[in-house]
PDB file of C-alpha atoms and ligand atoms in Angstrom:
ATOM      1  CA  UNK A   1       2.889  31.091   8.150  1.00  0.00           C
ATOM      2  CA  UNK A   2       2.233  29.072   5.533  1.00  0.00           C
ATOM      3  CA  UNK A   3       5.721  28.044   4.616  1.00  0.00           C
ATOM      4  CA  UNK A   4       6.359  26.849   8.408  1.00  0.00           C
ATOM      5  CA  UNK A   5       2.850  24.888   7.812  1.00  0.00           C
ATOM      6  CA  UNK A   6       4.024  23.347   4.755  1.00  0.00           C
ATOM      7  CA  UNK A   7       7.838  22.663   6.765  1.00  0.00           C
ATOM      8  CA  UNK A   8       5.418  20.667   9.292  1.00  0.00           C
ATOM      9  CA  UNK A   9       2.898  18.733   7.034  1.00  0.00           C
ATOM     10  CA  UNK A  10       5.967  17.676   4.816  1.00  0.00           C
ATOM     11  CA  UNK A  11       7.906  16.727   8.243  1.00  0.00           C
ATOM     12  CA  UNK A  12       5.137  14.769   9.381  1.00  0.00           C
ATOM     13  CA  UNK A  13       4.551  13.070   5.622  1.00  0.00           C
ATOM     14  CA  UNK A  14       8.147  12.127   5.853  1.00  0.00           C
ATOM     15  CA  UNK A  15       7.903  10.558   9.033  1.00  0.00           C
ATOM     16  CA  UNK A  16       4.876   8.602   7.809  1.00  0.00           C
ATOM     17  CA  UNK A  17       6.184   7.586   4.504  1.00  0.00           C
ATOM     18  CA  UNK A  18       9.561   5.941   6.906  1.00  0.00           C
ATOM     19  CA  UNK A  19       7.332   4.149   9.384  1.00  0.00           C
ATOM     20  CA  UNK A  20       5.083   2.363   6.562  1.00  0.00           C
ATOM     21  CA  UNK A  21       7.982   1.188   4.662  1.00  0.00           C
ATOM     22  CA  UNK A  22      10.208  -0.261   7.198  1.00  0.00           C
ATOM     23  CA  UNK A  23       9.005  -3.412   9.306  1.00  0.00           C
ATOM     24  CA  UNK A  24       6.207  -3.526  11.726  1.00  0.00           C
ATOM     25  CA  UNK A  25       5.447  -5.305  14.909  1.00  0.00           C
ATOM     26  CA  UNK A  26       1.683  -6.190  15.299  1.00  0.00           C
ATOM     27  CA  UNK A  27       0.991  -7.432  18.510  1.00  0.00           C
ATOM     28  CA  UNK A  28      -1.675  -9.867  18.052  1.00  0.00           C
ATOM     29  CA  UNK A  29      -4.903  -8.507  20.267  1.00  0.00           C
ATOM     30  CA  UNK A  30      -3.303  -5.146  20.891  1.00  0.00           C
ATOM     31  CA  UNK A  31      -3.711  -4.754  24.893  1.00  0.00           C
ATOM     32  CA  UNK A  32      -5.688  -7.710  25.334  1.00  0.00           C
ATOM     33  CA  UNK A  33      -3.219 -10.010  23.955  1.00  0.00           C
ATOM     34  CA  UNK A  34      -3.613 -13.718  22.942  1.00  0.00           C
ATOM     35  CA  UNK A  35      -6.764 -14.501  25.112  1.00  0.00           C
ATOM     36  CA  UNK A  36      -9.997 -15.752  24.932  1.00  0.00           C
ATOM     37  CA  UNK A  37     -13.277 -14.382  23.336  1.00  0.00           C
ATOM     38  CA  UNK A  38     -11.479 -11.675  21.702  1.00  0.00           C
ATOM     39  CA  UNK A  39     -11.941 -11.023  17.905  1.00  0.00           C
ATOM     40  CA  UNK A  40      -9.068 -11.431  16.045  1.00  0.00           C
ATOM     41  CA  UNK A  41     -11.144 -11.288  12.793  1.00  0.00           C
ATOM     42  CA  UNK A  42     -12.063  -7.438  13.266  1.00  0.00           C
ATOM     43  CA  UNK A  43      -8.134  -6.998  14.700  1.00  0.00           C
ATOM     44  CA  UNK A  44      -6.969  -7.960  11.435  1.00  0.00           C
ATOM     45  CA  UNK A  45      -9.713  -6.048   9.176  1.00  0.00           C
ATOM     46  CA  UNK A  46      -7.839  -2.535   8.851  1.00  0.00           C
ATOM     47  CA  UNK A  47      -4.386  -4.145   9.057  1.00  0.00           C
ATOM     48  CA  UNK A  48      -2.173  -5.428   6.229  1.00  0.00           C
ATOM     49  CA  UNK A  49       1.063  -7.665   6.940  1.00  0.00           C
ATOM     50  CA  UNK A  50       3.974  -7.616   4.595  1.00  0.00           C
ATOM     51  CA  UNK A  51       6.810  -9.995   4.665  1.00  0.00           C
ATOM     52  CA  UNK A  52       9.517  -8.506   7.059  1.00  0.00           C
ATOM     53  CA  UNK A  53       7.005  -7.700   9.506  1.00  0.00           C
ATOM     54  CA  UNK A  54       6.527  -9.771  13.302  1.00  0.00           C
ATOM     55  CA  UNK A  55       4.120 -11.123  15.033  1.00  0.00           C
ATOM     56  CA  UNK A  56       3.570 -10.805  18.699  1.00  0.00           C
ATOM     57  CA  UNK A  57       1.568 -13.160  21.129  1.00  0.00           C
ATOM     58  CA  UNK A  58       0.979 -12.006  24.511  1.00  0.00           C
ATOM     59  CA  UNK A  59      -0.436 -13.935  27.020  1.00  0.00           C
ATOM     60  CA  UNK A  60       0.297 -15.956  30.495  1.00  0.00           C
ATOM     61  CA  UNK A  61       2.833 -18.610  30.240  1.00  0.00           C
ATOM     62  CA  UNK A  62       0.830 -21.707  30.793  1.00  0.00           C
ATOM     63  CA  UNK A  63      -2.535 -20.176  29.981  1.00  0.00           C
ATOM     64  CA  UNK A  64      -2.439 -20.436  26.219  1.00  0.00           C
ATOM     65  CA  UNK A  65       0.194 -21.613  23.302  1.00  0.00           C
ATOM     66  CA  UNK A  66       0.374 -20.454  19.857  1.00  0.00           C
ATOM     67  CA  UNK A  67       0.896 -23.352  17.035  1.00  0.00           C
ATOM     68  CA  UNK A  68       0.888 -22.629  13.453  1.00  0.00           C
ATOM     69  CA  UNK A  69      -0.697 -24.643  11.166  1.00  0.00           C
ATOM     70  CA  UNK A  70      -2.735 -25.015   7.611  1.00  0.00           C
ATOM     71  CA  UNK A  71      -6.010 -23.827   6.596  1.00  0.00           C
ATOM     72  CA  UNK A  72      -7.469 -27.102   7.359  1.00  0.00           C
ATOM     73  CA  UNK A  73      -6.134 -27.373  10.900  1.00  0.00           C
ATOM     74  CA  UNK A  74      -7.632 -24.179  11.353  1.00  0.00           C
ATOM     75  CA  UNK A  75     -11.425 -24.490  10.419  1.00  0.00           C
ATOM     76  CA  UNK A  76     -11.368 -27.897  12.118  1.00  0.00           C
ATOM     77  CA  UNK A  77      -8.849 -26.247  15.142  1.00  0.00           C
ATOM     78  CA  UNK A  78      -6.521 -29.790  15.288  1.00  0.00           C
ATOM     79  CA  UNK A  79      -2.930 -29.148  15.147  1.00  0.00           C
ATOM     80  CA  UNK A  80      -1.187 -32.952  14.917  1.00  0.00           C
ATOM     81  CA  UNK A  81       1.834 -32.513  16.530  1.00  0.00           C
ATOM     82  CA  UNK A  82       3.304 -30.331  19.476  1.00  0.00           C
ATOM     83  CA  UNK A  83       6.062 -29.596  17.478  1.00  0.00           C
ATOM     84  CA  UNK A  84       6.725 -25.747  16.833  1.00  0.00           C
ATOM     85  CA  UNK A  85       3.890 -25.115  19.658  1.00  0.00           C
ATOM     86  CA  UNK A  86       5.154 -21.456  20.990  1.00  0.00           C
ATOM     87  CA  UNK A  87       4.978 -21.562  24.998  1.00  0.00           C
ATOM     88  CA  UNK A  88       6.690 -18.605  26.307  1.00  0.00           C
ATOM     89  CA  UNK A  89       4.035 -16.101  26.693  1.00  0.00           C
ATOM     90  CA  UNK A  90       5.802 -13.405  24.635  1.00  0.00           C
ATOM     91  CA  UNK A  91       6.240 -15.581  21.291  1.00  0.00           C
ATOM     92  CA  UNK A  92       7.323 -13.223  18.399  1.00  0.00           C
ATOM     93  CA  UNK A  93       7.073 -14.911  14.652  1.00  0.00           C
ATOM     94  CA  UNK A  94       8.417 -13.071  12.006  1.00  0.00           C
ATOM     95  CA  UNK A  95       6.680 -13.144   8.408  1.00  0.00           C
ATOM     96  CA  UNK A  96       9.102 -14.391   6.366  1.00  0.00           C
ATOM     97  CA  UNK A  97       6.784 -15.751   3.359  1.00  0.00           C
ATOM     98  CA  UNK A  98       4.052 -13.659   1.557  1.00  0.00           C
ATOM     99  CA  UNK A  99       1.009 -15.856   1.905  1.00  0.00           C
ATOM    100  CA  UNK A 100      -2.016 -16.966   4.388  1.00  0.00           C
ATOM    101  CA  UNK A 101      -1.074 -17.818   7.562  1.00  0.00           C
ATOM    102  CA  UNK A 102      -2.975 -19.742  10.243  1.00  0.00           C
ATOM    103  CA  UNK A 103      -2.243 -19.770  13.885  1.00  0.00           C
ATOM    104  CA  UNK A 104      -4.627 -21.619  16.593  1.00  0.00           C
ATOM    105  CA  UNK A 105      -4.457 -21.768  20.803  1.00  0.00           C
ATOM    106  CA  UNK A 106      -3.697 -25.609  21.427  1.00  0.00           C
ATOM    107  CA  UNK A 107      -4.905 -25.309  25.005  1.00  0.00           C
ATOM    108  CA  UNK A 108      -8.377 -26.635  25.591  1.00  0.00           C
ATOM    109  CA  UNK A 109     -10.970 -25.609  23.590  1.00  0.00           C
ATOM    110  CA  UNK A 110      -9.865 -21.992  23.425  1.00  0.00           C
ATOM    111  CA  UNK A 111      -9.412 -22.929  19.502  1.00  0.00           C
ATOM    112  CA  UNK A 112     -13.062 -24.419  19.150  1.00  0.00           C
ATOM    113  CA  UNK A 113     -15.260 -22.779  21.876  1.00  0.00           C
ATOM    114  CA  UNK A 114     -13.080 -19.225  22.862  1.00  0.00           C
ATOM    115  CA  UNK A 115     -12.377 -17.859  19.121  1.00  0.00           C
ATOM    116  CA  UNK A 116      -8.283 -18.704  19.609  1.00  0.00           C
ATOM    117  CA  UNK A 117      -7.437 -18.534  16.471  1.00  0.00           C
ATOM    118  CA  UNK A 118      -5.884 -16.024  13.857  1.00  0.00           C
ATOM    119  CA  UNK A 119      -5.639 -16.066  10.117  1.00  0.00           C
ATOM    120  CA  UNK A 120      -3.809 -13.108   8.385  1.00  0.00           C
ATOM    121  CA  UNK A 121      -2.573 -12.873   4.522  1.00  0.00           C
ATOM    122  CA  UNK A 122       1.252 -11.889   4.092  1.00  0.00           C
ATOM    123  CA  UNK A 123       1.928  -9.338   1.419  1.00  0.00           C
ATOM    124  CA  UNK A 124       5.332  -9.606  -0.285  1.00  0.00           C
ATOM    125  CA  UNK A 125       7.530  -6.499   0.631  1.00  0.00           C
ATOM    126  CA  UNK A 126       6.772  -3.351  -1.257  1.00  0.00           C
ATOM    127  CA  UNK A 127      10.245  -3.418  -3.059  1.00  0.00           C
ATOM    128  CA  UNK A 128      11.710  -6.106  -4.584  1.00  0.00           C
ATOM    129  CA  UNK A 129      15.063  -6.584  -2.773  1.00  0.00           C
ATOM    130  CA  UNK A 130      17.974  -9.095  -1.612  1.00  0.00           C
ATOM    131  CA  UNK A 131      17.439  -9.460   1.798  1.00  0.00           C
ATOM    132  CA  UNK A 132      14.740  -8.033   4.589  1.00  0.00           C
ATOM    133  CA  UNK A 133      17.742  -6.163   6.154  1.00  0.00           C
ATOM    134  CA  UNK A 134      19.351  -4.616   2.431  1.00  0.00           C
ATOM    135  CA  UNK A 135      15.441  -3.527   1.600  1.00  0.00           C
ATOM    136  CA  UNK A 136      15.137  -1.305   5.069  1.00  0.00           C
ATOM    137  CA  UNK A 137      18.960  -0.077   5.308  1.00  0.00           C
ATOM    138  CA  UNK A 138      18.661   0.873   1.353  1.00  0.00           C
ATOM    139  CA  UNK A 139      14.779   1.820   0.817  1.00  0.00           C
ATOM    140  CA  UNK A 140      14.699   4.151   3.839  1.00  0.00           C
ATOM    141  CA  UNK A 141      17.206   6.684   2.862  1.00  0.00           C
ATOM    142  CA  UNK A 142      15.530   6.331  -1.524  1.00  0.00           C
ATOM    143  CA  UNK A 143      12.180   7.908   0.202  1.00  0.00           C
ATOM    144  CA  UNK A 144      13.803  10.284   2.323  1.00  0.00           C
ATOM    145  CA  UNK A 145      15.877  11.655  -0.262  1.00  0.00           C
ATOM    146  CA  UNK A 146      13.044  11.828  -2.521  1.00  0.00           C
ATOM    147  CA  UNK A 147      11.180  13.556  -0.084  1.00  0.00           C
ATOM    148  CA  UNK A 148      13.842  15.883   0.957  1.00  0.00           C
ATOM    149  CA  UNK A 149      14.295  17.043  -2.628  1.00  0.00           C
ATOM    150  CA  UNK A 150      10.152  17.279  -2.601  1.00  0.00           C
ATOM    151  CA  UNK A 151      10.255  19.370   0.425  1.00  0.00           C
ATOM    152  CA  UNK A 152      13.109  21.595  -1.609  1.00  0.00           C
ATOM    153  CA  UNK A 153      11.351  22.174  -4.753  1.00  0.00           C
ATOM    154  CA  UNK A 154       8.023  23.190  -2.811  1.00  0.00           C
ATOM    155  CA  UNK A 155       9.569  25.187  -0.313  1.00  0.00           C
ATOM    156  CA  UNK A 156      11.499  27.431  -3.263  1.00  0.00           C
ATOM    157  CA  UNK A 157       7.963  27.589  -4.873  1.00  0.00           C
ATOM    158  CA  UNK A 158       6.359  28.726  -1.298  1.00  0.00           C
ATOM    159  CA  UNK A 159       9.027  30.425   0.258  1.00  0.00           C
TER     160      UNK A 159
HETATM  161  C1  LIG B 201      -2.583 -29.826   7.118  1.00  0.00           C
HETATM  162  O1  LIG B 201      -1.701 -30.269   8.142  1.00  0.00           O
HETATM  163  C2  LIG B 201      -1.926 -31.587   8.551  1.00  0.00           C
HETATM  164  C3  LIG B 201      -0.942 -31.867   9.650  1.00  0.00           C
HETATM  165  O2  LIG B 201      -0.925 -30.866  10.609  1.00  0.00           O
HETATM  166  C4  LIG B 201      -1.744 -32.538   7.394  1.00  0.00           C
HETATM  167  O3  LIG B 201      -2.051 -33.849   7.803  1.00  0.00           O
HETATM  168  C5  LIG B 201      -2.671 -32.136   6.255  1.00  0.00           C
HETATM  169  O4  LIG B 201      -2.399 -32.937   5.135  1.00  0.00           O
HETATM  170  C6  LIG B 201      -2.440 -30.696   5.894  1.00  0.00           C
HETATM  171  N1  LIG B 201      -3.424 -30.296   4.899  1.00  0.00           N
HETATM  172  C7  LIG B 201      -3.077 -29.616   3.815  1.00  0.00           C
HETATM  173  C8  LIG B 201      -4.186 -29.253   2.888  1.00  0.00           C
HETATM  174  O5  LIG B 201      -1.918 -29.320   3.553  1.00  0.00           O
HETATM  175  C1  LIG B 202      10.448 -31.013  15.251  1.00  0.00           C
HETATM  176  O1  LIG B 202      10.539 -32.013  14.237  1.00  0.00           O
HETATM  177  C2  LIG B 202      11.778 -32.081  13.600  1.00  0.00           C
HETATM  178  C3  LIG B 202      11.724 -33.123  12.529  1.00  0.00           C
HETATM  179  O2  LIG B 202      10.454 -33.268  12.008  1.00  0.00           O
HETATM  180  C4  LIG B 202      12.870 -32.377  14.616  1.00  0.00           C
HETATM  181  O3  LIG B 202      14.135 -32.358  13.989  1.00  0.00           O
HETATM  182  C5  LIG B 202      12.848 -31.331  15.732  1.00  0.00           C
HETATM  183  O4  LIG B 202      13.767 -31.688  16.727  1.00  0.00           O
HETATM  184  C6  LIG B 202      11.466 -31.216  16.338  1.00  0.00           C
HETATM  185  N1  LIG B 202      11.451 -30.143  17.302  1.00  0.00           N
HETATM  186  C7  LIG B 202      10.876 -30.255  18.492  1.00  0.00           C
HETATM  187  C8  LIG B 202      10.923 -29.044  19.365  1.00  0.00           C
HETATM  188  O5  LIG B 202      10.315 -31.269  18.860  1.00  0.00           O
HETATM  189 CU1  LIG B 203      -5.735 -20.488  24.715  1.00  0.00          CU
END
């Protein structure tokens, strides 16, 4: 009884601990998408974004764009150019740079009036490494092995 318990909290941890460390995709507004009046402040209140991780913007092709820009171009919602404007309605950014990123609708006033717009902070990844692909290829198996030997020792002390 309670070593199976243990065999399924330690599981689970496992399964956790792999997940966290390896990249995420957030789509941006969850269900709703990239859309108007929707609060992308309280979306990004219980989340934090680490370099290695994507962005996704859902919306209707046409309806909406996605432009990245500085802080400035955010408060005052004015992007300057059309260049890098995302169009395509399913417009994935990876986070390749720990920092803050800004990211505005350039349709309308969706930006101004309709609360289009998204600021997150990056995080650098978690452990140092190379490359994005070495640190999930190399850190995944560290943590399980750790964890398998964890598992091990508790399970002779349970057992
Ligand atoms: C923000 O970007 C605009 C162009 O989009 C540029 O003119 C301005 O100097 C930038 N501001 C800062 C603080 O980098
Ligand atoms: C964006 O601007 C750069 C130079 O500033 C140019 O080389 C590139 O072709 C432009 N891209 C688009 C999609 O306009
Ligand atoms: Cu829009």
């Amino acid at each position: 009884m309670t070593s199976s318990y243990s065999t399924i909290v330690f599981v689970a941890t496992l399964f956790v601990l792999a997940a966290s460390i390896s990249a995420t995709e957030y789509i941006v507004g969850d269900q709703s998408g990239w859309t108007l009046d929707y609060d992308y402040q309280t979306w990004t209140k219980d989340k934090v974004f680490y370099v290695g991780d994507t962005l996704v913007f859902n919306y209707a092709s046409g309806s909406h764009n996605v432009i990245k820009v500085n802080g400035t171009g955010f408060q005052q919602c004015t992007a300057t150019s059309s260049n890098g404007t995302l169009t395509s309605g399913r417009d994935v950014i990876a986070l390749q740079t720990p920092g803050r990123k800004w990211y505005i609708c350039g349709v309308a006033k969706h930006c101004e009036l309709r609360n289009m717009k998204l600021v997150i902070t990056v995080l650098p990844q978690m452990s140092p490494a190379p490359s994005p692909s070495a640190s999930s290829t190399l850190a995944v198996p560290t943590i399980y092995g750790m964890l398998v030997a964890l598992f091990g020792g508790l399970a002779l002390l349970f057992g």
